[in-house]
mmCIF file of C-alpha atoms in Angstrom:
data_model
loop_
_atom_site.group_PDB
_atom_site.id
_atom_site.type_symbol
_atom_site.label_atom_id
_atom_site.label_comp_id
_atom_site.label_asym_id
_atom_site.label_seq_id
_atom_site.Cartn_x
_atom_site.Cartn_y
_atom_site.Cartn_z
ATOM 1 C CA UNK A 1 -48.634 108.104 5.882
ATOM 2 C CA UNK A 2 -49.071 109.076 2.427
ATOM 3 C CA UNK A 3 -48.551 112.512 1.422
ATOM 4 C CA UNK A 4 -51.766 113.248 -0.006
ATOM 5 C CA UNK A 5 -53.659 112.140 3.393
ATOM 6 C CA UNK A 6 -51.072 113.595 5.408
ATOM 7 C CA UNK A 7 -51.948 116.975 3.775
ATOM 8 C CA UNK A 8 -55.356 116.345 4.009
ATOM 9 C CA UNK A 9 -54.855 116.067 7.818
ATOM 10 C CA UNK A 10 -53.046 118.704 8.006
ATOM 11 C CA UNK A 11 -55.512 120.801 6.492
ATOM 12 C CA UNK A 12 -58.216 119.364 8.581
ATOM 13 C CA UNK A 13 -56.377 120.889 11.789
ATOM 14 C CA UNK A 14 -55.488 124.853 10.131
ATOM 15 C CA UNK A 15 -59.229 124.892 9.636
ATOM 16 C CA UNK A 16 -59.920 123.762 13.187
ATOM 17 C CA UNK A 17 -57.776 126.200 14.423
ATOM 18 C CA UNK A 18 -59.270 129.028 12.123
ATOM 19 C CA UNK A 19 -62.542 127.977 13.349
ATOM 20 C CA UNK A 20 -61.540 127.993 17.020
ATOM 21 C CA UNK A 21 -59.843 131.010 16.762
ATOM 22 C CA UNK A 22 -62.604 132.646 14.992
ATOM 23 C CA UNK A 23 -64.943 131.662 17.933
ATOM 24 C CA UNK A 24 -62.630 133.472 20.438
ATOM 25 C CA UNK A 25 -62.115 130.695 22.724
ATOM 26 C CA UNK A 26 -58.208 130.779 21.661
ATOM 27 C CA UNK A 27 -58.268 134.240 22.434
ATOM 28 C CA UNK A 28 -56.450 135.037 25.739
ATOM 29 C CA UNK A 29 -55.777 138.586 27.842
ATOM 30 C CA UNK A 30 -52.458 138.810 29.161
ATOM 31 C CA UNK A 31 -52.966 139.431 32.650
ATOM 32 C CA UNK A 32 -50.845 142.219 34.781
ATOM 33 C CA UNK A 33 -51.286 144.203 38.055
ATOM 34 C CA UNK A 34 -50.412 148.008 37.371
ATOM 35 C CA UNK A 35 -51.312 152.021 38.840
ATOM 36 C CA UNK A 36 -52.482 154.603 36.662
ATOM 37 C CA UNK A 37 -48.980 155.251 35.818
ATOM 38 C CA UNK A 38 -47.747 151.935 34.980
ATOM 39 C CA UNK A 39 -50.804 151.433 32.956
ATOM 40 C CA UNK A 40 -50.459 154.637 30.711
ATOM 41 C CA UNK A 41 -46.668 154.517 30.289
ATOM 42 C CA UNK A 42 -47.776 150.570 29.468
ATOM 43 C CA UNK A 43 -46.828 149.437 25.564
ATOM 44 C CA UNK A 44 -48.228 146.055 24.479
ATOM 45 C CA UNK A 45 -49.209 144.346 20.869
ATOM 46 C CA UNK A 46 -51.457 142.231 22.557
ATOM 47 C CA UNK A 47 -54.119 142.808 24.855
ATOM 48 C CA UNK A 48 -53.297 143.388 28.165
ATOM 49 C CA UNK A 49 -56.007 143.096 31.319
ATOM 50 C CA UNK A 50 -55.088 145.231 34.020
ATOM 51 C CA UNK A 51 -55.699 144.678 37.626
ATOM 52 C CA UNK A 52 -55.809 147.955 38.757
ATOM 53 C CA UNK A 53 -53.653 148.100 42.164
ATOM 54 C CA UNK A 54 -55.792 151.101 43.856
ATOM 55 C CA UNK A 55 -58.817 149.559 43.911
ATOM 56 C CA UNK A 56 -59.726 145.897 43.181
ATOM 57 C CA UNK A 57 -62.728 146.381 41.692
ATOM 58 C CA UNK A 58 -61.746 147.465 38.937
ATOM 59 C CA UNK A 59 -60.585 145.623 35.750
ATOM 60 C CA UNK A 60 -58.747 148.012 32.754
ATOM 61 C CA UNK A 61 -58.176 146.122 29.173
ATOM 62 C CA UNK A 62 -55.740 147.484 27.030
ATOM 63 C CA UNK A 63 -56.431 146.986 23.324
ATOM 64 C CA UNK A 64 -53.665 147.018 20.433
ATOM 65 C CA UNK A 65 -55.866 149.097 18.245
ATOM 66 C CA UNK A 66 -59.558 150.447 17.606
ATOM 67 C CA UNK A 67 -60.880 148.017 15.669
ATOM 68 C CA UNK A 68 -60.483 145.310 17.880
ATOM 69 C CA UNK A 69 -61.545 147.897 21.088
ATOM 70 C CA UNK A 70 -64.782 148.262 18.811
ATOM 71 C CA UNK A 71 -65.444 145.291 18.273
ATOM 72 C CA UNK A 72 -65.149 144.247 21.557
ATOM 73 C CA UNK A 73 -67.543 146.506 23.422
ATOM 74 C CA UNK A 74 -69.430 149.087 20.216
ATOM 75 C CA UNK A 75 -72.704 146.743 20.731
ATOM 76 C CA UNK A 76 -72.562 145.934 25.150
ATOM 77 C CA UNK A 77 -71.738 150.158 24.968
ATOM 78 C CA UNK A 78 -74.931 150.586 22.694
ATOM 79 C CA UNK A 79 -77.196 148.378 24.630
ATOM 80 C CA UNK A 80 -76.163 150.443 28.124
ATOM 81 C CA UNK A 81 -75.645 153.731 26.795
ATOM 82 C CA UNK A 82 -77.462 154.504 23.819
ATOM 83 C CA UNK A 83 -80.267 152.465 23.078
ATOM 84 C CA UNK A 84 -83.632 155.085 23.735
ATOM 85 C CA UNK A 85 -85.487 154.106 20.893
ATOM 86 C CA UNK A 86 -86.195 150.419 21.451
ATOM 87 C CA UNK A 87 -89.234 149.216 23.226
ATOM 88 C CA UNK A 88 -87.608 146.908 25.576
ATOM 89 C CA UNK A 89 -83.505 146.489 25.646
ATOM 90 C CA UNK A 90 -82.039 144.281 23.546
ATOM 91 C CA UNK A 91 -78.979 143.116 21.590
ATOM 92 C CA UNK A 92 -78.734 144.738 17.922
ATOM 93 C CA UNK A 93 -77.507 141.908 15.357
ATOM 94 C CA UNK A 94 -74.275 142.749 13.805
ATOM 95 C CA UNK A 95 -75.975 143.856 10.551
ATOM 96 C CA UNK A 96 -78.167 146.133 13.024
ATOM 97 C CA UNK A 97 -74.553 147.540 14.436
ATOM 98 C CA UNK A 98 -73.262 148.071 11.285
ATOM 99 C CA UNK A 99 -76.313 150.417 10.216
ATOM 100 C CA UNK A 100 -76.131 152.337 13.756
ATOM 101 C CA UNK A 101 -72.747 153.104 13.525
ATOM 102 C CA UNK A 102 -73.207 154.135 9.767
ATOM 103 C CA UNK A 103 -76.139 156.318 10.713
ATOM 104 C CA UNK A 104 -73.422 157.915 13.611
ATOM 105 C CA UNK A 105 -70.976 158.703 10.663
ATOM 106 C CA UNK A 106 -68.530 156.790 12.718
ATOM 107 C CA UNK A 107 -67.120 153.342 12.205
ATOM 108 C CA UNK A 108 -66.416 150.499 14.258
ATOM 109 C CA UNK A 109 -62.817 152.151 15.499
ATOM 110 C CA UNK A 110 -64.454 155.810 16.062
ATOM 111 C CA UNK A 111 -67.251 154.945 17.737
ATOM 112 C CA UNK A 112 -66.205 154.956 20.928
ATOM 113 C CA UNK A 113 -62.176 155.065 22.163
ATOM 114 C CA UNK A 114 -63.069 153.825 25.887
ATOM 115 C CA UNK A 115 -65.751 152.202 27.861
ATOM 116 C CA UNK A 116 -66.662 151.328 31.012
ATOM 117 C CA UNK A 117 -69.096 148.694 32.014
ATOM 118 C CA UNK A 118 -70.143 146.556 35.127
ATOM 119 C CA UNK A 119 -70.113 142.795 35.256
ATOM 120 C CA UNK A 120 -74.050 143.301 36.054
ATOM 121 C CA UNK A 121 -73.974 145.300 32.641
ATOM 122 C CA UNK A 122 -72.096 142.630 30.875
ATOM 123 C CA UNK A 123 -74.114 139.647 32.429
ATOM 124 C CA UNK A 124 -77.419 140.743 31.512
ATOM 125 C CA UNK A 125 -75.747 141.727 27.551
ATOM 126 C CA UNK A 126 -74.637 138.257 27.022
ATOM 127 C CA UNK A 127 -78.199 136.807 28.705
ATOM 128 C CA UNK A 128 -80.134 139.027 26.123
ATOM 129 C CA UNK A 129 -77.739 138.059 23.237
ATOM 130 C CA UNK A 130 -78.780 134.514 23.874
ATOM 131 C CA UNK A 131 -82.463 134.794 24.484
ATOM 132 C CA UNK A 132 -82.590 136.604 21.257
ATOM 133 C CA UNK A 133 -80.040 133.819 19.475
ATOM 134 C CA UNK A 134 -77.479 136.792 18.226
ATOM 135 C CA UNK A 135 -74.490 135.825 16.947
ATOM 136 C CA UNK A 136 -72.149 138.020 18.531
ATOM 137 C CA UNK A 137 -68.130 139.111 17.657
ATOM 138 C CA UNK A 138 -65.422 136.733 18.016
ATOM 139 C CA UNK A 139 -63.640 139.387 20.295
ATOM 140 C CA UNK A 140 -67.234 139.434 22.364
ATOM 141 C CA UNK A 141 -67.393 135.469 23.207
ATOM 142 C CA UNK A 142 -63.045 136.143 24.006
ATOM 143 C CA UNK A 143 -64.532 138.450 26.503
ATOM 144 C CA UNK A 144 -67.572 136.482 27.694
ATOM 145 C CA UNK A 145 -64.488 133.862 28.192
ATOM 146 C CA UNK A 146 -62.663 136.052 30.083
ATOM 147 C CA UNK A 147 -65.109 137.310 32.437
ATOM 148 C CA UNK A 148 -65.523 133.509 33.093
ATOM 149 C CA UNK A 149 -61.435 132.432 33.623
ATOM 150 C CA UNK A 150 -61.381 135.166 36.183
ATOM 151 C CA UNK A 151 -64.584 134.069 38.396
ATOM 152 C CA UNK A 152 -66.492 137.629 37.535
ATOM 153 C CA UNK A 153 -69.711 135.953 35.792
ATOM 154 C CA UNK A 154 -70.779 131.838 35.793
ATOM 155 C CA UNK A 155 -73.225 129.668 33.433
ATOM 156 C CA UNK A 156 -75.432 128.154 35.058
ATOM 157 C CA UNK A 157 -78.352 126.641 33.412
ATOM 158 C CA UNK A 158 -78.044 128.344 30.355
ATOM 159 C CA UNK A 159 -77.653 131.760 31.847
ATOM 160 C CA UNK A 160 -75.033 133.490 32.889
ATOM 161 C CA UNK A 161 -75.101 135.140 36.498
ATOM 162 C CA UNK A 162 -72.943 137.654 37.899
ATOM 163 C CA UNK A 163 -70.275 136.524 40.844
ATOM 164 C CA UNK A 164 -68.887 139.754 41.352
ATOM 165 C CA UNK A 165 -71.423 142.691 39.617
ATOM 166 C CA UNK A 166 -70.184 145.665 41.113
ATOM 167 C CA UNK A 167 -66.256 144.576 39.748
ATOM 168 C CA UNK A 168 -66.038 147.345 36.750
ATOM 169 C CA UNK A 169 -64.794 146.690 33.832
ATOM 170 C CA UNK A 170 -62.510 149.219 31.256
ATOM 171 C CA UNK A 171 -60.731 149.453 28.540
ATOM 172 C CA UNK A 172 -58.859 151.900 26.331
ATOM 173 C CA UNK A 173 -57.055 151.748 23.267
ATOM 174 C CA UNK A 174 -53.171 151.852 23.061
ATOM 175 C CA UNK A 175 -51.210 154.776 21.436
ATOM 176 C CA UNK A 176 -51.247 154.387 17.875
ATOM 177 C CA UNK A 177 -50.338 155.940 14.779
ATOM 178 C CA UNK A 178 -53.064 157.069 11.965
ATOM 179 C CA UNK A 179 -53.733 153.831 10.376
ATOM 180 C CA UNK A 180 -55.866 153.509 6.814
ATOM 181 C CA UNK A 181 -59.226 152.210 8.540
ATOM 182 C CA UNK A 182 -58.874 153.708 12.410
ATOM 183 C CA UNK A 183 -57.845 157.065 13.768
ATOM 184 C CA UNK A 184 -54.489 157.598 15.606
ATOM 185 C CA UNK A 185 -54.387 157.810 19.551
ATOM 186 C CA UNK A 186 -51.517 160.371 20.716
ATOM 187 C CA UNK A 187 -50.088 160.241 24.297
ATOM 188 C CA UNK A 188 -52.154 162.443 25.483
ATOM 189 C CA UNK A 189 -55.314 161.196 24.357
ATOM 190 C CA UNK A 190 -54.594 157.612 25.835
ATOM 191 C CA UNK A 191 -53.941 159.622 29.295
ATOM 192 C CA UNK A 192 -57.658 161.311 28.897
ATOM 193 C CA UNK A 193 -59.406 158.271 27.850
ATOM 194 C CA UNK A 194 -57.461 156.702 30.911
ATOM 195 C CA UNK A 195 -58.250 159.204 33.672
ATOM 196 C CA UNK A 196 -61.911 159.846 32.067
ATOM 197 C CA UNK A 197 -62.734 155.898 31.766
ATOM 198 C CA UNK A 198 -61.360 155.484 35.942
ATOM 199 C CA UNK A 199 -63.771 158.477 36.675
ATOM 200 C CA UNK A 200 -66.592 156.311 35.706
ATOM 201 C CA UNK A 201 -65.045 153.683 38.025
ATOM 202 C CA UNK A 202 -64.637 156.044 40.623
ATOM 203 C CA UNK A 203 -68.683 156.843 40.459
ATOM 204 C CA UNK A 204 -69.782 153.369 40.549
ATOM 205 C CA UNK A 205 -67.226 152.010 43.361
ATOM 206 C CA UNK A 206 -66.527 154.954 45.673
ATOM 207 C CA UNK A 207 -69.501 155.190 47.409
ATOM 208 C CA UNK A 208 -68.903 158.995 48.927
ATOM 209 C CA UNK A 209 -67.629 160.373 45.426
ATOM 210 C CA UNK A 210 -70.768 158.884 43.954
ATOM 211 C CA UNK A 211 -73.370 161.068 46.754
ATOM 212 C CA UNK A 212 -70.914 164.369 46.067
ATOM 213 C CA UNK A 213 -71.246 163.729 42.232
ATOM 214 C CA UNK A 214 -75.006 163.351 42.576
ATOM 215 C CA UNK A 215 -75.252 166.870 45.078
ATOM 216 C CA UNK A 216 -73.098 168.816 42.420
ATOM 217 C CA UNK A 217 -75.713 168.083 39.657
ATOM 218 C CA UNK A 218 -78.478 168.872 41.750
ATOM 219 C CA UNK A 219 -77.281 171.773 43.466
ATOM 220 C CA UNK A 220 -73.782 172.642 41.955
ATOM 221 C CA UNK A 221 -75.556 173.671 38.398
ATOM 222 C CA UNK A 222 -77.836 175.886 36.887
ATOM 223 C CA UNK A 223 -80.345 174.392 34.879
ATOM 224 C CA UNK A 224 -79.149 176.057 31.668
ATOM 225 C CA UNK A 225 -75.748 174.804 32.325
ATOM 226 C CA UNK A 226 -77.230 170.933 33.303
ATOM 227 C CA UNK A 227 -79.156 171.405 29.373
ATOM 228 C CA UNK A 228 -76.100 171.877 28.014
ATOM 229 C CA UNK A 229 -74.314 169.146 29.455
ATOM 230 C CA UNK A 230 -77.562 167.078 27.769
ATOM 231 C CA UNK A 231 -77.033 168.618 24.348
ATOM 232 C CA UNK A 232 -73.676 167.832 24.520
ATOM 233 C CA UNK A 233 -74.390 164.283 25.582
ATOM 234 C CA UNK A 234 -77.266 164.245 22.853
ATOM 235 C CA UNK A 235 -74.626 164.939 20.286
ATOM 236 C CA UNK A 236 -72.519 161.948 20.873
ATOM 237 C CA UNK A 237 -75.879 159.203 21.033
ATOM 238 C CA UNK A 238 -76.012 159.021 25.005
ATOM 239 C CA UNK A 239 -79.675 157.975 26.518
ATOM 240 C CA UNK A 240 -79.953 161.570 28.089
ATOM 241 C CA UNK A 241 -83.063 160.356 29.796
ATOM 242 C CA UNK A 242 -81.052 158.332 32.487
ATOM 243 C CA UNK A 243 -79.900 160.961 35.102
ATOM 244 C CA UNK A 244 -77.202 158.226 36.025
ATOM 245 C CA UNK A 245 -75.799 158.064 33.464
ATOM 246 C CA UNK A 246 -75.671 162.235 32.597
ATOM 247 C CA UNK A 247 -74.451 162.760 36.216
ATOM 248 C CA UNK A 248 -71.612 160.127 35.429
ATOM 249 C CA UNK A 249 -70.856 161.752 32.132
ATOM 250 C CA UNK A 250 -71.200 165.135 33.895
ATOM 251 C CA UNK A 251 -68.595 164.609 36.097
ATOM 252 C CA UNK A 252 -66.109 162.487 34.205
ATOM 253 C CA UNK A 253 -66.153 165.334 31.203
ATOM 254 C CA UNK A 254 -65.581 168.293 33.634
ATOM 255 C CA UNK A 255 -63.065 167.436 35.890
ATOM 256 C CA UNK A 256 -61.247 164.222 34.024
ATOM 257 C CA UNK A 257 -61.515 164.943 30.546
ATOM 258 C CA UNK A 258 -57.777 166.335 29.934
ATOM 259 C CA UNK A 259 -58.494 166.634 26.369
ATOM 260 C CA UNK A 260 -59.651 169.737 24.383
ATOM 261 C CA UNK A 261 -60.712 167.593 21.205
ATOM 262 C CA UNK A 262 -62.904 165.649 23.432
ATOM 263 C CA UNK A 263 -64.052 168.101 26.119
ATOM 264 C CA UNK A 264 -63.860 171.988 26.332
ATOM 265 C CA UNK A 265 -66.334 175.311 26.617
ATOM 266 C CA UNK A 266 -66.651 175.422 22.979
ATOM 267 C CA UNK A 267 -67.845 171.889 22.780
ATOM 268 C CA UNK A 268 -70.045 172.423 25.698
ATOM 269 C CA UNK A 269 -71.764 175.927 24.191
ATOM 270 C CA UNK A 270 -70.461 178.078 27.251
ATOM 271 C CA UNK A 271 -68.163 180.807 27.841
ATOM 272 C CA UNK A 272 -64.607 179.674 28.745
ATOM 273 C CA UNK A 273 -64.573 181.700 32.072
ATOM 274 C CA UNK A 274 -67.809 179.945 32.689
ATOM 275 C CA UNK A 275 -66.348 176.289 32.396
ATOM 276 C CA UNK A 276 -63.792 177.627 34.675
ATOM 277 C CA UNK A 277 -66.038 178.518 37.207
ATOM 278 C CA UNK A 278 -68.037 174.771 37.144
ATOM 279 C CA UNK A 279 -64.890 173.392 37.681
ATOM 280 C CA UNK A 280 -63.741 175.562 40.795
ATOM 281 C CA UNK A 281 -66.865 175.010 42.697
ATOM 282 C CA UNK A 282 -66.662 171.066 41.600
ATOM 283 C CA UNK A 283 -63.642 171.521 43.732
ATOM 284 C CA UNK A 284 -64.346 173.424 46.216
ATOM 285 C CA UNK A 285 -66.664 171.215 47.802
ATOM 286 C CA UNK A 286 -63.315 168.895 47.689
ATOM 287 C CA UNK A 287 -64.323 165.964 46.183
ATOM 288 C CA UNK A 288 -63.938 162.597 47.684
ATOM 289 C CA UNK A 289 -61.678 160.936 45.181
ATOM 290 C CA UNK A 290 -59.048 158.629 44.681
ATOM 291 C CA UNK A 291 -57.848 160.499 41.186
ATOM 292 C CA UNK A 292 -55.543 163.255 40.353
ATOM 293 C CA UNK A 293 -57.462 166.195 39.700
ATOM 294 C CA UNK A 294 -55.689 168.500 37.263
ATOM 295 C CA UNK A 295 -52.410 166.575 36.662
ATOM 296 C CA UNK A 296 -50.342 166.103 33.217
ATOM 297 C CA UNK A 297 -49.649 163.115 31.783
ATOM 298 C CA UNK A 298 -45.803 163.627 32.505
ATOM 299 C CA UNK A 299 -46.275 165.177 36.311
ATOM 300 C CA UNK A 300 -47.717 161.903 37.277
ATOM 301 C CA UNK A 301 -46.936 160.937 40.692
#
């Protein structure tokens, strides 16, 4: 072969591979079993996707920085969470995104630093992404792909349909250093977003906790104190119309929030003994769940 075509050739194949790679469908999860300890105490510089032991419904992915946790789940997390002003749900475009975010005074690796989604939630995302012909992420068709390899969604027929839609799906980001374009993740915030991201697993899998987190916001709190868990909520974009969802904010902020950057009295607009006291009668009632309640990161069992 003569240099010149051999070259050629060879560039024929890098730009395959870019493209392929830019699609996602080279993009691959590493997969693991782990606890919550093994997870948190887990270092990776690729993406990791847990099974979590405990419970088998649940699915944690570990992400090797913000960015790529953004752009992974920012626009599913806006459809489910956020999106109050649109007159039926839908998929923003990426330039749509991109505004959003702008408009939050965040950025595609501050926007959010966990999620938590179903494979129902996920399923009907990529279904509306399609009807309406938007060109999603790279990192979102790797986890469409995903989803797929693991038998948790099918296509069939041009849609995709959900095999397993109560299976929940996580992530949170790794522990990081400040970097130029994404905010740094300490030890302990990884171990928040962790515990705070399996609370919302807890509510949508553990039947009991979910009827005891449901009683607690009806009869647990005042009214005042249930308006400003919604002004809280409010301030970070959540749809505080959906009582679901505040109850499964509610509860995950309270009692699983280890965090005072993300969660305290100050940030909630109450007195300190007063947060104090929400959280005593949270447990008083003792709470049907599978998570340590009040535990450090380094007194894990």
């Amino acid at each position: 072969m003569r240099l010149p075509q051999f070259v050629k050739s060879v560039l024929l194949l890098i730009g395959l591979i870019v493209t392929l790679l830019e699609s996602g469908h080279l993009h691959a999860y590493e997969v693991k079993d782990g606890d919550l300890k093994t997870i948190f105490h887990a270092k990776s510089d690729v993406s990791v996707a847990w099974r979590y032991t405990p419970n088998s419904e649940i699915w944690i992915l570990d992400m090797p920085g913000l960015e790529l946790l953004g752009r992974t789940f920012n626009r599913v997390t806006q459809l489910k969470e956020q999106q109050y002003t649109e007159p039926y749900p839908r998929v923003l475009t990426s330039e749509e995104l991109a505004k959003y975010i702008v408009a939050a005074n965040r950025t595609f690796a501050s926007f959010a630093a966990g999620h938590d989604l179903r494979v129902s939630d996920l399923v009907q995302f990529f279904n509306l992404a399609d009807r309406d012909k938007v060109e999603l992420f790279p990192e979102e068709y790797a986890l469409r792909d995903f989803l797929n390899e693991q038998g948790l969604i099918k296509e069939w027929r041009g849609f995709h349909q959900s095999q397993k839609p109560h299976t929940v799906i996580l992530s949170i980001p790794q522990v990081q250093d400040r970097r130029a374009n994404e905010p740094g993740v300490t030890s302990n915030a990884r171990y928040a977003i962790l515990l705070h991201e399996l609370a919302h697993a807890e509510f949508h899998t553990n039947a009991a906790y979910n009827k005891y987190c449901r009683a607690f916001w009806a009869d647990g709190l005042s009214e005042r104190q249930k308006e400003a868990f919604k002004r809280f909520l409010a301030s970070m974009r959540y749809s505080v119309e959906d009582e679901d969802l505040l109850i499964n904010e509610m509860h995950a902020y309270l009692m699983f929030t280890p965090d005072a950057g993300s969660f305290s009295a100050a940030r909630l607009g109450i007195p300190e003994s007063e947060l104090a006291a929400m959280r005593a009668a949270f447990l008083k009632g003792r709470p049907p769940v599978r998570l340590p309640i009040g535990v450090k990161a380094g007194d894990l069992p």
